[in-house]
Amino acid sequence: MTDATLSTVRNAARLLKAFLTREESLGVSELARRLDLGKSNVHRLLSTLVAEGLIEQDARTGGYRLGIVMFELGEAVKVHLDLHAAAGPVLAQLREQTGESSQVGVLDGDEVVYVDRLESAHSLRLFTETGRRVPAHCTSSGKVLLAHRPDAEREAYLARDTLTRLTPHTITDPAVLRDELATVRARGWAEAINEREVGVASIAAPIRDIHGDVVAALSIGAPVARFGAVPRRRHARALVEAGEAVSRRLGWSPETTALLPRGREA
């Protein structure tokens, strides 16, 4: 990025922060004074931010205020902060119970992003750092998250000719993946064996919010040599229960969710 571009980005950030005063609205002149910028510069920044939904203009007064997208971004941050607080103790308990690495992943587009993780104490273990992005279709967390997307969104994802092959075991046929996701919804958990990386196995279960929507996946992973079919089945029940424990910490319960308006899976 050029110095001019960085300066523009910095000024846009400063402009957004000017609204932290929580005043009803601010005009161009007042913003220019507070930021020590020219009015024409401020007006250009505002026009761009308005176009992106980050700022909106009050048609009555002509002043500017934060837009709905800023609210949505704030809600997204709140969800992740709440998720971290809710999942932390459960992650520790799950690692102690299973002895394996445990992590929380969320869906971002076609990828899973791991937002929380505790590493196994075994000398032979996985190294998937927090913040890493991986394709959704070849991970257990991704399968859980895709399986519980609204029907239209899931079908849009599957409406592609092929999916990226990372190993000889990666599911690349959308029809096969569709059947796999149906199994995940019916069974309540997902598994991925050698699909993203040969020698790695994982299982995952859903985490739900207060509305019952699946907002994250809780998973455990290990080398295939230690995580065969028998231990995977043995740990699946504990994993599902751990996912429900995190969900309850987020306000979910099967009793109250049934009384709320139907969520995204409807």
PDB file of C-alpha atoms in Angstrom:
ATOM      1  CA  MET A   1       0.000   0.000   0.000  1.00  0.00           C
ATOM      2  CA  THR A   2       1.208   3.532  -0.756  1.00  0.00           C
ATOM      3  CA  ASP A   3       1.646   6.173   1.926  1.00  0.00           C
ATOM      4  CA  ALA A   4      -1.353   8.040   0.485  1.00  0.00           C
ATOM      5  CA  THR A   5      -3.532   4.938   0.721  1.00  0.00           C
ATOM      6  CA  LEU A   6      -2.446   4.257   4.286  1.00  0.00           C
ATOM      7  CA  SER A   7      -3.178   7.874   5.181  1.00  0.00           C
ATOM      8  CA  THR A   8      -6.690   7.596   3.718  1.00  0.00           C
ATOM      9  CA  VAL A   9      -7.370   4.383   5.619  1.00  0.00           C
ATOM     10  CA  ARG A  10      -6.073   5.971   8.828  1.00  0.00           C
ATOM     11  CA  ASN A  11      -8.283   9.027   8.358  1.00  0.00           C
ATOM     12  CA  ALA A  12     -11.317   6.838   7.663  1.00  0.00           C
ATOM     13  CA  ALA A  13     -10.639   4.990  10.920  1.00  0.00           C
ATOM     14  CA  ARG A  14     -10.251   8.280  12.790  1.00  0.00           C
ATOM     15  CA  LEU A  15     -13.529   9.501  11.304  1.00  0.00           C
ATOM     16  CA  LEU A  16     -15.382   6.411  12.482  1.00  0.00           C
ATOM     17  CA  LYS A  17     -13.890   6.767  15.968  1.00  0.00           C
ATOM     18  CA  ALA A  18     -15.203  10.350  16.110  1.00  0.00           C
ATOM     19  CA  PHE A  19     -18.684   8.875  16.531  1.00  0.00           C
ATOM     20  CA  LEU A  20     -17.686   7.177  19.803  1.00  0.00           C
ATOM     21  CA  THR A  21     -18.957  10.346  21.512  1.00  0.00           C
ATOM     22  CA  ARG A  22     -22.451   8.898  20.876  1.00  0.00           C
ATOM     23  CA  GLU A  23     -23.836  12.240  19.692  1.00  0.00           C
ATOM     24  CA  GLU A  24     -26.974  11.910  17.616  1.00  0.00           C
ATOM     25  CA  SER A  25     -25.198  13.094  14.473  1.00  0.00           C
ATOM     26  CA  LEU A  26     -22.181  15.087  13.346  1.00  0.00           C
ATOM     27  CA  GLY A  27     -21.831  17.477  10.423  1.00  0.00           C
ATOM     28  CA  VAL A  28     -19.011  17.829   7.921  1.00  0.00           C
ATOM     29  CA  SER A  29     -17.699  21.054   9.478  1.00  0.00           C
ATOM     30  CA  GLU A  30     -17.616  19.606  12.983  1.00  0.00           C
ATOM     31  CA  LEU A  31     -15.891  16.437  11.822  1.00  0.00           C
ATOM     32  CA  ALA A  32     -13.338  18.462   9.867  1.00  0.00           C
ATOM     33  CA  ARG A  33     -12.596  20.532  12.972  1.00  0.00           C
ATOM     34  CA  ARG A  34     -12.222  17.511  15.251  1.00  0.00           C
ATOM     35  CA  LEU A  35     -10.041  15.606  12.801  1.00  0.00           C
ATOM     36  CA  ASP A  36      -8.077  18.661  11.640  1.00  0.00           C
ATOM     37  CA  LEU A  37      -8.853  17.784   8.021  1.00  0.00           C
ATOM     38  CA  GLY A  38     -10.214  19.801   5.124  1.00  0.00           C
ATOM     39  CA  LYS A  39     -13.975  19.729   4.551  1.00  0.00           C
ATOM     40  CA  SER A  40     -13.556  18.337   1.040  1.00  0.00           C
ATOM     41  CA  ASN A  41     -11.421  15.482   2.397  1.00  0.00           C
ATOM     42  CA  VAL A  42     -13.973  14.695   5.097  1.00  0.00           C
ATOM     43  CA  HIS A  43     -16.800  14.814   2.565  1.00  0.00           C
ATOM     44  CA  ARG A  44     -15.011  12.305   0.308  1.00  0.00           C
ATOM     45  CA  LEU A  45     -14.418   9.969   3.243  1.00  0.00           C
ATOM     46  CA  LEU A  46     -18.056  10.242   4.308  1.00  0.00           C
ATOM     47  CA  SER A  47     -19.304   9.545   0.790  1.00  0.00           C
ATOM     48  CA  THR A  48     -17.251   6.352   0.615  1.00  0.00           C
ATOM     49  CA  LEU A  49     -18.317   5.192   4.073  1.00  0.00           C
ATOM     50  CA  VAL A  50     -21.973   5.947   3.292  1.00  0.00           C
ATOM     51  CA  ALA A  51     -21.707   3.852   0.122  1.00  0.00           C
ATOM     52  CA  GLU A  52     -20.389   0.948   2.223  1.00  0.00           C
ATOM     53  CA  GLY A  53     -23.137   1.289   4.846  1.00  0.00           C
ATOM     54  CA  LEU A  54     -20.689   2.196   7.616  1.00  0.00           C
ATOM     55  CA  ILE A  55     -22.086   5.730   7.878  1.00  0.00           C
ATOM     56  CA  GLU A  56     -25.541   7.055   7.079  1.00  0.00           C
ATOM     57  CA  GLN A  57     -26.834  10.571   6.551  1.00  0.00           C
ATOM     58  CA  ASP A  58     -29.821  11.950   8.416  1.00  0.00           C
ATOM     59  CA  ALA A  59     -32.164  13.175   5.687  1.00  0.00           C
ATOM     60  CA  ARG A  60     -33.760  15.650   8.110  1.00  0.00           C
ATOM     61  CA  THR A  61     -30.670  17.372   9.534  1.00  0.00           C
ATOM     62  CA  GLY A  62     -28.032  16.510   6.946  1.00  0.00           C
ATOM     63  CA  GLY A  63     -25.760  15.237   9.712  1.00  0.00           C
ATOM     64  CA  TYR A  64     -24.032  11.884   9.734  1.00  0.00           C
ATOM     65  CA  ARG A  65     -24.172   8.952  12.135  1.00  0.00           C
ATOM     66  CA  LEU A  66     -22.947   5.379  12.265  1.00  0.00           C
ATOM     67  CA  GLY A  67     -24.716   3.067   9.824  1.00  0.00           C
ATOM     68  CA  ILE A  68     -26.346  -0.312  10.295  1.00  0.00           C
ATOM     69  CA  VAL A  69     -23.230  -2.148   9.085  1.00  0.00           C
ATOM     70  CA  MET A  70     -21.326  -0.817  12.112  1.00  0.00           C
ATOM     71  CA  PHE A  71     -24.035  -2.264  14.330  1.00  0.00           C
ATOM     72  CA  GLU A  72     -23.723  -5.592  12.539  1.00  0.00           C
ATOM     73  CA  LEU A  73     -19.950  -5.552  12.957  1.00  0.00           C
ATOM     74  CA  GLY A  74     -20.369  -4.801  16.652  1.00  0.00           C
ATOM     75  CA  GLU A  75     -22.764  -7.701  17.015  1.00  0.00           C
ATOM     76  CA  ALA A  76     -20.276 -10.001  15.268  1.00  0.00           C
ATOM     77  CA  VAL A  77     -17.551  -8.950  17.706  1.00  0.00           C
ATOM     78  CA  LYS A  78     -19.921  -9.484  20.621  1.00  0.00           C
ATOM     79  CA  VAL A  79     -20.749 -12.999  19.409  1.00  0.00           C
ATOM     80  CA  HIS A  80     -17.056 -13.899  19.200  1.00  0.00           C
ATOM     81  CA  LEU A  81     -16.335 -12.449  22.639  1.00  0.00           C
ATOM     82  CA  ASP A  82     -19.310 -14.301  24.100  1.00  0.00           C
ATOM     83  CA  LEU A  83     -18.219 -17.456  22.298  1.00  0.00           C
ATOM     84  CA  HIS A  84     -14.694 -17.241  23.710  1.00  0.00           C
ATOM     85  CA  ALA A  85     -16.000 -16.789  27.253  1.00  0.00           C
ATOM     86  CA  ALA A  86     -18.519 -19.614  26.882  1.00  0.00           C
ATOM     87  CA  ALA A  87     -16.162 -22.072  25.231  1.00  0.00           C
ATOM     88  CA  GLY A  88     -13.010 -21.564  27.314  1.00  0.00           C
ATOM     89  CA  PRO A  89     -13.855 -23.704  30.350  1.00  0.00           C
ATOM     90  CA  VAL A  90     -15.491 -26.390  28.194  1.00  0.00           C
ATOM     91  CA  LEU A  91     -12.450 -26.588  25.906  1.00  0.00           C
ATOM     92  CA  ALA A  92     -10.212 -27.188  28.907  1.00  0.00           C
ATOM     93  CA  GLN A  93     -12.517 -29.882  30.257  1.00  0.00           C
ATOM     94  CA  LEU A  94     -12.792 -31.557  26.847  1.00  0.00           C
ATOM     95  CA  ARG A  95      -9.014 -31.669  26.418  1.00  0.00           C
ATOM     96  CA  GLU A  96      -8.640 -33.161  29.890  1.00  0.00           C
ATOM     97  CA  GLN A  97     -11.372 -35.711  29.204  1.00  0.00           C
ATOM     98  CA  THR A  98     -10.135 -36.829  25.784  1.00  0.00           C
ATOM     99  CA  GLY A  99      -6.441 -36.001  25.961  1.00  0.00           C
ATOM    100  CA  GLU A 100      -6.643 -34.508  22.461  1.00  0.00           C
ATOM    101  CA  SER A 101      -6.433 -31.032  20.948  1.00  0.00           C
ATOM    102  CA  SER A 102      -9.736 -29.176  21.071  1.00  0.00           C
ATOM    103  CA  GLN A 103     -10.798 -26.111  19.106  1.00  0.00           C
ATOM    104  CA  VAL A 104     -13.695 -23.856  18.168  1.00  0.00           C
ATOM    105  CA  GLY A 105     -14.273 -22.903  14.537  1.00  0.00           C
ATOM    106  CA  VAL A 106     -16.640 -20.493  12.816  1.00  0.00           C
ATOM    107  CA  LEU A 107     -17.643 -20.275   9.163  1.00  0.00           C
ATOM    108  CA  ASP A 108     -16.417 -17.327   7.110  1.00  0.00           C
ATOM    109  CA  GLY A 109     -17.495 -17.687   3.505  1.00  0.00           C
ATOM    110  CA  ASP A 110     -16.236 -21.052   2.276  1.00  0.00           C
ATOM    111  CA  GLU A 111     -13.656 -21.402   5.040  1.00  0.00           C
ATOM    112  CA  VAL A 112     -13.491 -22.378   8.683  1.00  0.00           C
ATOM    113  CA  VAL A 113     -11.576 -20.018  10.959  1.00  0.00           C
ATOM    114  CA  TYR A 114     -10.363 -21.445  14.272  1.00  0.00           C
ATOM    115  CA  VAL A 115     -11.008 -18.803  16.923  1.00  0.00           C
ATOM    116  CA  ASP A 116     -10.045 -20.764  20.036  1.00  0.00           C
ATOM    117  CA  ARG A 117      -7.781 -23.746  20.613  1.00  0.00           C
ATOM    118  CA  LEU A 118      -6.103 -25.839  23.301  1.00  0.00           C
ATOM    119  CA  GLU A 119      -3.281 -28.169  22.262  1.00  0.00           C
ATOM    120  CA  SER A 120      -2.972 -31.817  23.273  1.00  0.00           C
ATOM    121  CA  ALA A 121      -0.341 -32.789  25.818  1.00  0.00           C
ATOM    122  CA  HIS A 122       0.746 -35.742  23.659  1.00  0.00           C
ATOM    123  CA  SER A 123       4.205 -35.539  22.110  1.00  0.00           C
ATOM    124  CA  LEU A 124       2.651 -36.513  18.756  1.00  0.00           C
ATOM    125  CA  ARG A 125       0.040 -33.826  18.149  1.00  0.00           C
ATOM    126  CA  LEU A 126      -1.440 -31.415  15.632  1.00  0.00           C
ATOM    127  CA  PHE A 127      -0.375 -27.835  15.117  1.00  0.00           C
ATOM    128  CA  THR A 128      -3.329 -25.785  13.871  1.00  0.00           C
ATOM    129  CA  GLU A 129      -2.817 -22.257  15.138  1.00  0.00           C
ATOM    130  CA  THR A 130      -5.661 -19.978  16.190  1.00  0.00           C
ATOM    131  CA  GLY A 131      -6.779 -17.799  13.297  1.00  0.00           C
ATOM    132  CA  ARG A 132      -5.893 -20.357  10.638  1.00  0.00           C
ATOM    133  CA  ARG A 133      -8.327 -20.715   7.726  1.00  0.00           C
ATOM    134  CA  VAL A 134      -9.113 -24.075   6.148  1.00  0.00           C
ATOM    135  CA  PRO A 135     -11.631 -25.150   3.462  1.00  0.00           C
ATOM    136  CA  ALA A 136     -14.976 -26.072   4.983  1.00  0.00           C
ATOM    137  CA  HIS A 137     -15.778 -29.160   2.894  1.00  0.00           C
ATOM    138  CA  CYS A 138     -12.830 -31.240   4.099  1.00  0.00           C
ATOM    139  CA  THR A 139     -12.930 -30.617   7.854  1.00  0.00           C
ATOM    140  CA  SER A 140     -15.259 -31.962  10.521  1.00  0.00           C
ATOM    141  CA  SER A 141     -15.969 -28.425  11.788  1.00  0.00           C
ATOM    142  CA  GLY A 142     -16.761 -27.261   8.279  1.00  0.00           C
ATOM    143  CA  LYS A 143     -19.120 -30.154   7.701  1.00  0.00           C
ATOM    144  CA  VAL A 144     -21.033 -29.307  10.890  1.00  0.00           C
ATOM    145  CA  LEU A 145     -21.302 -25.648   9.909  1.00  0.00           C
ATOM    146  CA  LEU A 146     -22.307 -26.386   6.310  1.00  0.00           C
ATOM    147  CA  ALA A 147     -24.811 -29.034   7.397  1.00  0.00           C
ATOM    148  CA  HIS A 148     -26.686 -26.497   9.510  1.00  0.00           C
ATOM    149  CA  ARG A 149     -26.745 -23.614   7.060  1.00  0.00           C
ATOM    150  CA  PRO A 150     -30.181 -22.642   5.704  1.00  0.00           C
ATOM    151  CA  ASP A 151     -31.196 -24.921   2.852  1.00  0.00           C
ATOM    152  CA  ALA A 152     -30.793 -22.240   0.179  1.00  0.00           C
ATOM    153  CA  GLU A 153     -27.291 -21.282   1.350  1.00  0.00           C
ATOM    154  CA  ARG A 154     -26.188 -24.910   1.590  1.00  0.00           C
ATOM    155  CA  GLU A 155     -27.480 -25.686  -1.891  1.00  0.00           C
ATOM    156  CA  ALA A 156     -25.757 -22.593  -3.287  1.00  0.00           C
ATOM    157  CA  TYR A 157     -22.496 -23.890  -1.815  1.00  0.00           C
ATOM    158  CA  LEU A 158     -23.088 -27.315  -3.334  1.00  0.00           C
ATOM    159  CA  ALA A 159     -24.099 -25.904  -6.724  1.00  0.00           C
ATOM    160  CA  ARG A 160     -20.555 -26.112  -8.040  1.00  0.00           C
ATOM    161  CA  ASP A 161     -18.985 -28.623 -10.339  1.00  0.00           C
ATOM    162  CA  THR A 162     -16.225 -29.773  -8.002  1.00  0.00           C
ATOM    163  CA  LEU A 163     -14.642 -29.026  -4.664  1.00  0.00           C
ATOM    164  CA  THR A 164     -10.917 -28.538  -4.140  1.00  0.00           C
ATOM    165  CA  ARG A 165      -9.044 -31.807  -3.642  1.00  0.00           C
ATOM    166  CA  LEU A 166      -6.395 -31.586  -0.923  1.00  0.00           C
ATOM    167  CA  THR A 167      -5.744 -35.308  -0.495  1.00  0.00           C
ATOM    168  CA  PRO A 168      -6.876 -38.512  -2.260  1.00  0.00           C
ATOM    169  CA  HIS A 169      -9.569 -38.784   0.446  1.00  0.00           C
ATOM    170  CA  THR A 170     -11.092 -35.309   0.044  1.00  0.00           C
ATOM    171  CA  ILE A 171     -14.762 -35.328  -0.956  1.00  0.00           C
ATOM    172  CA  THR A 172     -14.896 -33.424  -4.247  1.00  0.00           C
ATOM    173  CA  ASP A 173     -18.300 -34.509  -5.573  1.00  0.00           C
ATOM    174  CA  PRO A 174     -21.037 -32.102  -4.384  1.00  0.00           C
ATOM    175  CA  ALA A 175     -23.622 -34.919  -4.452  1.00  0.00           C
ATOM    176  CA  VAL A 176     -21.488 -37.048  -2.133  1.00  0.00           C
ATOM    177  CA  LEU A 177     -20.930 -34.076   0.179  1.00  0.00           C
ATOM    178  CA  ARG A 178     -24.689 -33.402   0.216  1.00  0.00           C
ATOM    179  CA  ASP A 179     -25.283 -36.950   1.488  1.00  0.00           C
ATOM    180  CA  GLU A 180     -22.488 -36.531   4.032  1.00  0.00           C
ATOM    181  CA  LEU A 181     -24.050 -33.330   5.382  1.00  0.00           C
ATOM    182  CA  ALA A 182     -27.426 -35.052   5.703  1.00  0.00           C
ATOM    183  CA  THR A 183     -25.712 -37.741   7.797  1.00  0.00           C
ATOM    184  CA  VAL A 184     -24.139 -35.050   9.975  1.00  0.00           C
ATOM    185  CA  ARG A 185     -27.524 -33.451  10.672  1.00  0.00           C
ATOM    186  CA  ALA A 186     -29.106 -36.812  11.504  1.00  0.00           C
ATOM    187  CA  ARG A 187     -26.226 -38.086  13.642  1.00  0.00           C
ATOM    188  CA  GLY A 188     -25.433 -34.840  15.414  1.00  0.00           C
ATOM    189  CA  TRP A 189     -21.675 -34.787  14.742  1.00  0.00           C
ATOM    190  CA  ALA A 190     -19.209 -34.946  11.852  1.00  0.00           C
ATOM    191  CA  GLU A 191     -15.897 -36.583  11.133  1.00  0.00           C
ATOM    192  CA  ALA A 192     -13.112 -36.015   8.615  1.00  0.00           C
ATOM    193  CA  ILE A 193     -10.448 -38.670   8.127  1.00  0.00           C
ATOM    194  CA  ASN A 194      -7.410 -37.871   5.957  1.00  0.00           C
ATOM    195  CA  GLU A 195      -9.521 -35.353   4.027  1.00  0.00           C
ATOM    196  CA  ARG A 196      -7.612 -32.126   4.619  1.00  0.00           C
ATOM    197  CA  GLU A 197      -4.287 -33.707   5.459  1.00  0.00           C
ATOM    198  CA  VAL A 198      -3.241 -37.346   5.263  1.00  0.00           C
ATOM    199  CA  GLY A 199      -2.652 -38.728   8.735  1.00  0.00           C
ATOM    200  CA  VAL A 200      -5.082 -36.365  10.489  1.00  0.00           C
ATOM    201  CA  ALA A 201      -8.539 -37.204  11.853  1.00  0.00           C
ATOM    202  CA  SER A 202     -11.101 -35.018  13.604  1.00  0.00           C
ATOM    203  CA  ILE A 203     -14.674 -35.020  14.853  1.00  0.00           C
ATOM    204  CA  ALA A 204     -16.900 -31.987  15.487  1.00  0.00           C
ATOM    205  CA  ALA A 205     -20.242 -31.085  17.052  1.00  0.00           C
ATOM    206  CA  PRO A 206     -22.426 -27.959  16.767  1.00  0.00           C
ATOM    207  CA  ILE A 207     -22.532 -24.957  19.081  1.00  0.00           C
ATOM    208  CA  ARG A 208     -25.863 -23.123  19.076  1.00  0.00           C
ATOM    209  CA  ASP A 209     -26.879 -19.618  20.128  1.00  0.00           C
ATOM    210  CA  ILE A 210     -29.952 -18.633  22.105  1.00  0.00           C
ATOM    211  CA  HIS A 211     -32.118 -18.968  18.969  1.00  0.00           C
ATOM    212  CA  GLY A 212     -30.894 -22.483  18.246  1.00  0.00           C
ATOM    213  CA  ASP A 213     -28.831 -21.400  15.234  1.00  0.00           C
ATOM    214  CA  VAL A 214     -25.499 -23.191  14.807  1.00  0.00           C
ATOM    215  CA  VAL A 215     -22.921 -20.404  15.121  1.00  0.00           C
ATOM    216  CA  ALA A 216     -19.747 -22.448  15.664  1.00  0.00           C
ATOM    217  CA  ALA A 217     -18.362 -25.958  15.806  1.00  0.00           C
ATOM    218  CA  LEU A 218     -16.455 -27.625  18.628  1.00  0.00           C
ATOM    219  CA  SER A 219     -13.953 -30.215  17.457  1.00  0.00           C
ATOM    220  CA  ILE A 220     -11.156 -32.489  18.592  1.00  0.00           C
ATOM    221  CA  GLY A 221      -8.414 -33.731  16.319  1.00  0.00           C
ATOM    222  CA  ALA A 222      -5.446 -36.071  16.466  1.00  0.00           C
ATOM    223  CA  PRO A 223      -3.127 -38.135  14.294  1.00  0.00           C
ATOM    224  CA  VAL A 224      -5.015 -41.015  12.658  1.00  0.00           C
ATOM    225  CA  ALA A 225      -2.593 -43.462  14.245  1.00  0.00           C
ATOM    226  CA  ARG A 226      -4.044 -42.576  17.642  1.00  0.00           C
ATOM    227  CA  PHE A 227      -7.563 -41.565  16.589  1.00  0.00           C
ATOM    228  CA  GLY A 228      -9.063 -44.596  14.881  1.00  0.00           C
ATOM    229  CA  ALA A 229     -12.723 -45.556  14.580  1.00  0.00           C
ATOM    230  CA  VAL A 230     -13.088 -46.849  18.149  1.00  0.00           C
ATOM    231  CA  PRO A 231     -11.726 -43.766  19.965  1.00  0.00           C
ATOM    232  CA  ARG A 232     -13.606 -41.470  17.583  1.00  0.00           C
ATOM    233  CA  ARG A 233     -16.920 -43.150  18.446  1.00  0.00           C
ATOM    234  CA  ARG A 234     -16.017 -43.154  22.123  1.00  0.00           C
ATOM    235  CA  HIS A 235     -15.241 -39.440  22.162  1.00  0.00           C
ATOM    236  CA  ALA A 236     -18.194 -38.415  19.957  1.00  0.00           C
ATOM    237  CA  ARG A 237     -20.699 -38.527  22.829  1.00  0.00           C
ATOM    238  CA  ALA A 238     -18.447 -36.419  25.058  1.00  0.00           C
ATOM    239  CA  LEU A 239     -17.945 -33.973  22.213  1.00  0.00           C
ATOM    240  CA  VAL A 240     -21.669 -33.570  21.546  1.00  0.00           C
ATOM    241  CA  GLU A 241     -22.275 -33.018  25.258  1.00  0.00           C
ATOM    242  CA  ALA A 242     -19.479 -30.442  25.337  1.00  0.00           C
ATOM    243  CA  GLY A 243     -21.026 -28.630  22.360  1.00  0.00           C
ATOM    244  CA  GLU A 244     -24.339 -28.544  24.211  1.00  0.00           C
ATOM    245  CA  ALA A 245     -22.574 -27.217  27.311  1.00  0.00           C
ATOM    246  CA  VAL A 246     -21.106 -24.307  25.345  1.00  0.00           C
ATOM    247  CA  SER A 247     -24.514 -23.717  23.730  1.00  0.00           C
ATOM    248  CA  ARG A 248     -26.190 -23.522  27.128  1.00  0.00           C
ATOM    249  CA  ARG A 249     -23.583 -20.997  28.240  1.00  0.00           C
ATOM    250  CA  LEU A 250     -24.650 -18.933  25.205  1.00  0.00           C
ATOM    251  CA  GLY A 251     -28.285 -19.087  26.338  1.00  0.00           C
ATOM    252  CA  TRP A 252     -29.500 -22.076  24.322  1.00  0.00           C
ATOM    253  CA  SER A 253     -31.742 -24.788  25.671  1.00  0.00           C
ATOM    254  CA  PRO A 254     -34.051 -27.158  23.783  1.00  0.00           C
ATOM    255  CA  GLU A 255     -36.961 -26.039  25.965  1.00  0.00           C
ATOM    256  CA  THR A 256     -36.675 -22.255  25.493  1.00  0.00           C
ATOM    257  CA  THR A 257     -35.546 -22.430  21.867  1.00  0.00           C
ATOM    258  CA  ALA A 258     -38.805 -24.144  20.921  1.00  0.00           C
ATOM    259  CA  LEU A 259     -40.675 -21.030  22.102  1.00  0.00           C
ATOM    260  CA  LEU A 260     -38.549 -18.540  20.109  1.00  0.00           C
ATOM    261  CA  PRO A 261     -39.089 -17.494  16.493  1.00  0.00           C
ATOM    262  CA  ARG A 262     -37.615 -20.070  14.142  1.00  0.00           C
ATOM    263  CA  GLY A 263     -33.944 -19.511  13.319  1.00  0.00           C
ATOM    264  CA  ARG A 264     -31.855 -19.813  10.198  1.00  0.00           C
ATOM    265  CA  GLU A 265     -32.353 -23.556   9.825  1.00  0.00           C
ATOM    266  CA  ALA A 266     -36.092 -23.130   9.333  1.00  0.00           C
TER     267      ALA A 266
END
